CSV table of C-alpha atoms in Angstrom, one decimal:
chain,number,residue,atom,x,y,z
A,1,MET,CA,5.4,22.6,-15.3
A,2,ILE,CA,2.0,22.7,-15.4
A,3,ASP,CA,0.1,25.5,-13.8
A,4,TRP,CA,-2.7,24.0,-12.5
A,5,LYS,CA,-4.0,27.3,-10.9
A,6,MET,CA,-4.6,29.0,-14.3
A,7,MET,CA,-5.6,25.7,-15.5
A,8,GLU,CA,-8.7,26.8,-13.5
A,9,HIS,CA,-9.0,29.8,-14.2
A,10,GLN,CA,-8.8,29.5,-18.3
A,11,GLU,CA,-11.1,26.2,-17.7
A,12,ASN,CA,-14.2,28.4,-19.7
A,13,GLY,CA,-11.7,29.0,-22.6
A,14,GLN,CA,-11.9,26.4,-26.3
A,15,LYS,CA,-13.8,24.0,-26.1
A,16,LEU,CA,-13.7,20.8,-28.2
A,17,ASN,CA,-15.8,18.1,-29.4
A,18,ARG,CA,-15.5,15.1,-27.2
A,19,ASN,CA,-17.9,12.7,-28.9
A,20,TYR,CA,-15.4,9.2,-28.3
A,21,THR,CA,-16.5,5.2,-27.0
A,22,ASP,CA,-14.9,4.1,-23.3
A,23,SER,CA,-13.0,1.7,-25.5
A,24,GLU,CA,-11.1,4.6,-27.9
A,25,LYS,CA,-8.2,6.5,-27.2
A,26,CYS,CA,-9.9,10.1,-26.3
A,27,PRO,CA,-8.9,11.9,-29.6
A,28,VAL,CA,-8.5,15.2,-27.6
A,29,CYS,CA,-5.5,13.8,-25.2
A,30,ASN,CA,-4.5,10.7,-27.1
A,31,GLY,CA,-4.8,8.5,-23.7
A,32,THR,CA,-2.6,10.8,-21.7
A,33,GLY,CA,-5.2,12.6,-19.7
A,34,LEU,CA,-3.6,16.5,-20.6
A,35,GLU,CA,-4.8,18.0,-23.1
A,36,ILE,CA,-3.0,21.1,-25.0
A,37,TYR,CA,-5.6,23.9,-25.6
A,38,ARG,CA,-5.6,27.9,-26.1
A,39,ASP,CA,-7.4,30.8,-24.7
A,40,ASP,CA,-9.6,33.5,-26.3
A,41,ARG,CA,-6.0,35.1,-26.3
A,42,GLY,CA,-4.4,32.9,-28.1
A,43,ARG,CA,-2.3,32.1,-24.9
A,44,THR,CA,-1.0,27.9,-25.0
A,45,PHE,CA,-2.3,25.9,-21.7
A,46,SER,CA,-2.1,22.1,-20.4
A,47,ARG,CA,-5.2,20.8,-18.2
A,48,MET,CA,-6.5,17.8,-16.9
A,49,CYS,CA,-8.8,16.1,-20.0
A,50,ARG,CA,-12.2,15.4,-19.3
A,51,CYS,CA,-12.5,11.8,-20.2
A,52,GLY,CA,-10.8,11.5,-17.0
A,53,ALA,CA,-8.3,9.1,-18.3
A,54,TYR,CA,-5.7,11.7,-16.2
A,55,LYS,CA,-6.9,10.1,-12.6
A,56,LYS,CA,-7.3,6.5,-14.2
A,57,ASN,CA,-3.2,6.6,-15.3
A,58,GLN,CA,-2.3,8.8,-12.0
A,59,LYS,CA,-4.1,5.2,-10.3
A,60,LYS,CA,-2.3,2.5,-12.5
A,61,GLU,CA,0.8,4.4,-12.1
A,62,ARG,CA,0.4,4.2,-7.9
A,63,LEU,CA,-0.8,0.1,-8.6
A,64,ASP,CA,2.5,-0.2,-10.4
A,65,PHE,CA,4.4,1.5,-8.2
A,66,ALA,CA,3.2,-0.3,-4.8
A,67,LYS,CA,3.9,-3.4,-5.7
A,68,ILE,CA,1.4,-5.0,-5.2
A,69,PRO,CA,0.9,-9.0,-6.7
A,70,GLU,CA,-1.8,-8.6,-9.6
A,71,GLY,CA,-4.2,-11.3,-8.1
A,72,PHE,CA,-4.9,-8.7,-5.3
A,73,ARG,CA,-5.4,-5.2,-6.9
A,74,SER,CA,-8.5,-5.3,-7.0
A,75,LEU,CA,-9.2,-6.1,-3.3
A,76,LYS,CA,-11.6,-4.0,-0.9
A,77,LEU,CA,-12.2,-3.6,3.0
A,78,GLU,CA,-15.7,-4.3,2.1
A,79,SER,CA,-15.6,-7.7,0.2
A,80,PHE,CA,-13.4,-9.3,3.2
A,81,ARG,CA,-15.6,-11.4,4.3
A,82,SER,CA,-15.9,-12.8,8.2
A,83,ASP,CA,-18.4,-15.6,7.3
A,84,ILE,CA,-15.4,-17.7,5.4
A,85,TYR,CA,-14.3,-18.1,9.2
A,86,GLU,CA,-15.9,-20.9,11.1
A,87,ASP,CA,-15.0,-20.5,14.9
A,88,SER,CA,-17.5,-17.8,16.1
A,89,ARG,CA,-13.9,-16.1,18.1
A,90,SER,CA,-12.6,-15.6,14.4
A,91,LYS,CA,-15.6,-14.2,12.7
A,92,MET,CA,-16.1,-11.4,15.6
A,93,ILE,CA,-12.1,-10.8,16.0
A,94,ILE,CA,-12.4,-10.5,11.8
A,95,GLN,CA,-15.3,-7.9,12.2
A,96,LYS,CA,-13.9,-5.9,14.6
A,97,ASN,CA,-10.4,-5.5,12.8
A,98,LEU,CA,-12.9,-4.1,9.5
A,99,LYS,CA,-14.1,-1.8,11.6
A,100,ALA,CA,-10.6,-0.3,13.3
A,101,ALA,CA,-9.2,-0.9,9.7
A,102,ASN,CA,-12.0,1.5,8.6
A,103,TRP,CA,-11.8,4.1,11.5
A,104,TRP,CA,-7.7,4.6,10.9
A,105,LEU,CA,-8.9,5.1,7.0
A,106,GLU,CA,-12.0,7.7,7.9
A,107,ASN,CA,-8.5,9.5,10.5
A,108,PHE,CA,-5.9,9.4,7.6
A,109,GLU,CA,-5.4,12.7,8.5
A,110,ARG,CA,-4.4,12.4,11.4
A,111,MET,CA,-2.7,9.5,11.0
A,112,GLN,CA,-0.5,10.9,8.2
A,113,LYS,CA,0.6,14.3,10.8
A,114,GLU,CA,1.1,10.8,13.9
A,115,GLY,CA,2.9,8.8,11.4
A,116,LYS,CA,0.4,5.8,13.1
A,117,GLY,CA,0.2,2.8,11.2
A,118,LEU,CA,-0.7,-0.7,11.8
A,119,TYR,CA,0.9,-3.9,13.2
A,120,LEU,CA,-1.0,-7.1,11.9
A,121,TYR,CA,0.0,-10.5,13.9
A,122,SER,CA,-1.2,-14.1,14.0
A,123,SER,CA,0.4,-16.9,14.4
A,124,THR,CA,-1.3,-18.8,12.8
A,125,LYS,CA,-0.1,-19.1,8.3
A,126,GLY,CA,-3.0,-17.8,5.6
A,127,CYS,CA,-5.2,-16.4,9.0
A,128,GLY,CA,-6.1,-13.6,6.5
A,129,LYS,CA,-2.8,-10.7,7.7
A,130,THR,CA,-1.7,-10.2,4.1
A,131,ARG,CA,-5.0,-10.2,2.6
A,132,PHE,CA,-6.3,-7.6,4.9
A,133,ALA,CA,-3.6,-5.4,4.4
A,134,VAL,CA,-3.3,-5.4,1.1
A,135,SER,CA,-7.1,-4.2,1.3
A,136,ILE,CA,-6.4,-1.2,3.1
A,137,ALA,CA,-3.5,-0.5,0.5
A,138,ASN,CA,-5.5,-0.3,-2.5
A,139,GLU,CA,-8.0,1.5,-0.4
A,140,LEU,CA,-5.5,4.5,0.4
A,141,ILE,CA,-4.5,4.1,-4.0
A,142,GLU,CA,-7.5,4.5,-5.0
A,143,SER,CA,-9.2,7.6,-2.2
A,144,MET,CA,-5.7,8.8,-1.0
A,145,ASP,CA,-3.1,11.1,-2.3
A,146,CYS,CA,-0.3,9.3,-1.4
A,147,SER,CA,2.6,6.9,-2.8
A,148,VAL,CA,1.8,3.5,-1.3
A,149,LYS,CA,5.0,0.1,-1.5
A,150,PHE,CA,4.2,-3.2,-0.6
A,151,ALA,CA,7.3,-5.8,0.2
A,152,THR,CA,7.9,-8.9,2.2
A,153,SER,CA,10.2,-9.0,4.4
A,154,ILE,CA,11.8,-10.9,2.5
A,155,GLN,CA,12.2,-9.1,-0.2
A,156,ILE,CA,13.2,-5.8,0.6
A,157,ILE,CA,16.5,-8.6,2.1
A,158,ASN,CA,16.5,-10.2,-1.7
A,159,GLU,CA,16.8,-6.7,-2.9
A,160,ILE,CA,19.4,-5.2,-0.2
A,161,LYS,CA,21.7,-7.8,-1.5
A,162,ALA,CA,20.9,-7.7,-5.2
A,163,THR,CA,22.3,-3.9,-4.8
A,164,TRP,CA,26.0,-5.6,-4.1
A,165,ASN,CA,26.6,-5.7,-7.6
A,166,LYS,CA,27.5,-2.7,-9.0
A,167,GLU,CA,25.6,-3.8,-12.5
A,168,TYR,CA,22.6,-3.6,-10.5
A,169,GLU,CA,20.6,-0.7,-11.7
A,170,TYR,CA,20.4,1.4,-8.2
A,171,THR,CA,23.1,1.7,-5.2
A,172,GLU,CA,21.8,-0.6,-1.7
A,173,GLN,CA,21.6,3.5,-0.7
A,174,GLN,CA,18.8,5.0,-2.9
A,175,LEU,CA,17.3,1.6,-2.5
A,176,LEU,CA,17.3,1.9,1.6
A,177,GLU,CA,15.9,6.1,0.5
A,178,GLU,CA,13.1,4.6,-1.0
A,179,LEU,CA,11.9,2.4,1.5
A,180,ALA,CA,12.5,5.5,4.4
A,181,ARG,CA,10.7,7.9,2.3
A,182,VAL,CA,7.3,6.1,1.2
A,183,ASP,CA,4.2,7.7,2.6
A,184,VAL,CA,3.1,4.2,3.2
A,185,LEU,CA,5.2,1.2,3.7
A,186,ILE,CA,3.8,-2.4,3.9
A,187,ILE,CA,6.0,-5.0,4.9
A,188,ASP,CA,4.5,-8.2,5.5
A,189,ASP,CA,5.8,-11.1,6.9
A,190,PHE,CA,7.6,-9.1,9.3
A,191,ASP,CA,10.8,-11.6,11.2
A,192,THR,CA,10.2,-14.7,9.4
A,193,GLU,CA,13.8,-13.7,8.7
A,194,LYS,CA,16.8,-14.4,11.8
A,195,PRO,CA,18.1,-10.9,11.9
A,196,LYS,CA,21.0,-11.3,11.5
A,197,ASP,CA,23.2,-8.2,12.2
A,198,TRP,CA,23.6,-6.4,8.3
A,199,ILE,CA,20.0,-6.6,8.0
A,200,GLU,CA,19.0,-5.7,11.8
A,201,GLU,CA,21.4,-2.4,11.3
A,202,ARG,CA,19.1,-2.3,8.0
A,203,PHE,CA,16.3,-1.9,8.9
A,204,TYR,CA,16.3,-0.3,12.4
A,205,GLN,CA,17.8,2.5,9.2
A,206,ILE,CA,14.4,1.9,7.5
A,207,ILE,CA,12.2,2.0,10.5
A,208,ASN,CA,14.0,5.1,11.8
A,209,GLU,CA,13.9,7.0,9.3
A,210,ARG,CA,10.0,6.5,9.0
A,211,TYR,CA,10.4,7.7,12.9
A,212,MET,CA,11.5,10.2,12.7
A,213,ASN,CA,9.5,12.0,9.4
A,214,ASN,CA,6.0,10.4,11.1
A,215,LEU,CA,6.0,7.9,7.4
A,216,ILE,CA,2.9,5.4,8.4
A,217,THR,CA,4.7,1.7,8.1
A,218,ILE,CA,2.0,-1.3,8.1
A,219,PHE,CA,3.6,-4.9,9.4
A,220,THR,CA,2.1,-8.5,9.1
A,221,SER,CA,4.0,-10.6,11.4
A,222,ASN,CA,3.6,-14.4,12.3
A,223,ASN,CA,4.6,-12.9,16.5
A,224,ALA,CA,3.6,-10.2,18.2
A,225,ILE,CA,6.2,-7.1,18.3
A,226,GLN,CA,7.9,-8.2,21.7
A,227,ASN,CA,9.1,-11.4,20.3
A,228,THR,CA,9.6,-10.6,17.3
A,229,ASP,CA,14.0,-11.4,17.4
A,230,TYR,CA,14.8,-7.6,16.9
A,231,ASP,CA,16.4,-5.3,19.1
A,232,GLU,CA,14.5,-2.9,21.3
A,233,ARG,CA,15.5,0.0,19.7
A,234,ILE,CA,13.1,-1.2,16.3
A,235,LYS,CA,10.8,-2.5,18.6
A,236,ASN,CA,10.0,0.1,20.4
A,237,ARG,CA,9.4,2.7,17.4
A,238,ILE,CA,7.0,0.0,15.7
A,239,ILE,CA,5.0,0.1,19.5
A,240,GLU,CA,4.9,3.7,19.3
A,241,LYS,CA,3.6,4.8,15.8
A,242,SER,CA,1.8,1.5,15.7
A,243,TYR,CA,-1.8,0.0,16.1
A,244,CYS,CA,-1.7,-3.6,17.2
A,245,LEU,CA,-4.4,-6.2,15.3
A,246,LEU,CA,-4.7,-9.3,16.0
A,247,PHE,CA,-5.9,-11.7,14.2
A,248,PRO,CA,-7.5,-16.1,13.7
A,249,ASP,CA,-5.7,-18.8,15.2
A,250,GLU,CA,-7.5,-19.9,11.9
A,251,SER,CA,-6.0,-20.6,8.7
A,252,ILE,CA,-8.7,-19.4,6.1
A,253,ARG,CA,-6.6,-21.3,3.2
A,254,GLU,CA,-7.8,-24.8,4.6
A,255,GLN,CA,-11.2,-23.5,5.1
A,256,ILE,CA,-11.2,-22.4,0.8
A,257,GLY,CA,-9.5,-26.0,0.5
A,258,LYS,CA,-11.8,-27.9,2.3
A,259,ARG,CA,-15.1,-26.1,-0.1
A,260,ASN,CA,-12.4,-26.7,-2.9
A,261,GLN,CA,-12.8,-30.4,-2.7
A,262,GLU,CA,-16.4,-30.2,-1.3
A,263,GLU,CA,-17.2,-28.4,-5.0
A,264,LEU,CA,-14.6,-31.1,-6.5
A,265,LYS,CA,-17.2,-34.3,-5.2
A,266,ALA,CA,-19.9,-32.2,-6.1
A,267,ALA,CA,-19.3,-31.8,-9.4
A,268,ILE,CA,-17.6,-36.0,-10.2
A,269,ALA,CA,-20.8,-37.8,-7.7
């Protein structure tokens, strides 16, 4: 185990030459981010290498653990544009949602203590809910010391089913515990599935465990919480622990599709 306190006290210990380019692997820590050194009394310690690889490795591990799709990993709230929407009301809704999300992030320590998450909803598909949720996830991975997990509700259901195979890498209980205990869980496309009894019970187990332990859950859905097909036990817990953000009734995908066609027409004209 690394004695971080001891490492801080020994910061003025042995000095090492660190002349290397960013494209090369650090010769001190060999890319691990942790260096072994001896103090002036000959005692051996570990500490974070000054090359910065430790934080880079930590961020990569968090991204890998979060399971955020590759195409979404670089997205941030600052690059979420309201001007891509055509309707003025849509632009206003997005601007308010961005303000709300930034307020939530600025007060994240309080949100963690209270287990207050977000519920992003609109009946219109492609309006930006998932993109928005993933941007928040990336902000958390970048700036906050917490673990994040992203999954669609269908992925969660399929993963649960897969654990019923005795040869699967882990059990259903292990999966449910992982989802129930991660610092921030993002459930995308919540309520797109038909909640059969067994599905409802599994989601209740996950949501209730998180509710009891004040752990943050972020949902995206095509329905307001009250209009979902889940029972009142689940709805009430989500309502109590969520700030709800309504998204525009306008599809970004359609707008991007139109612009793609306009670009193609201009290219071949």
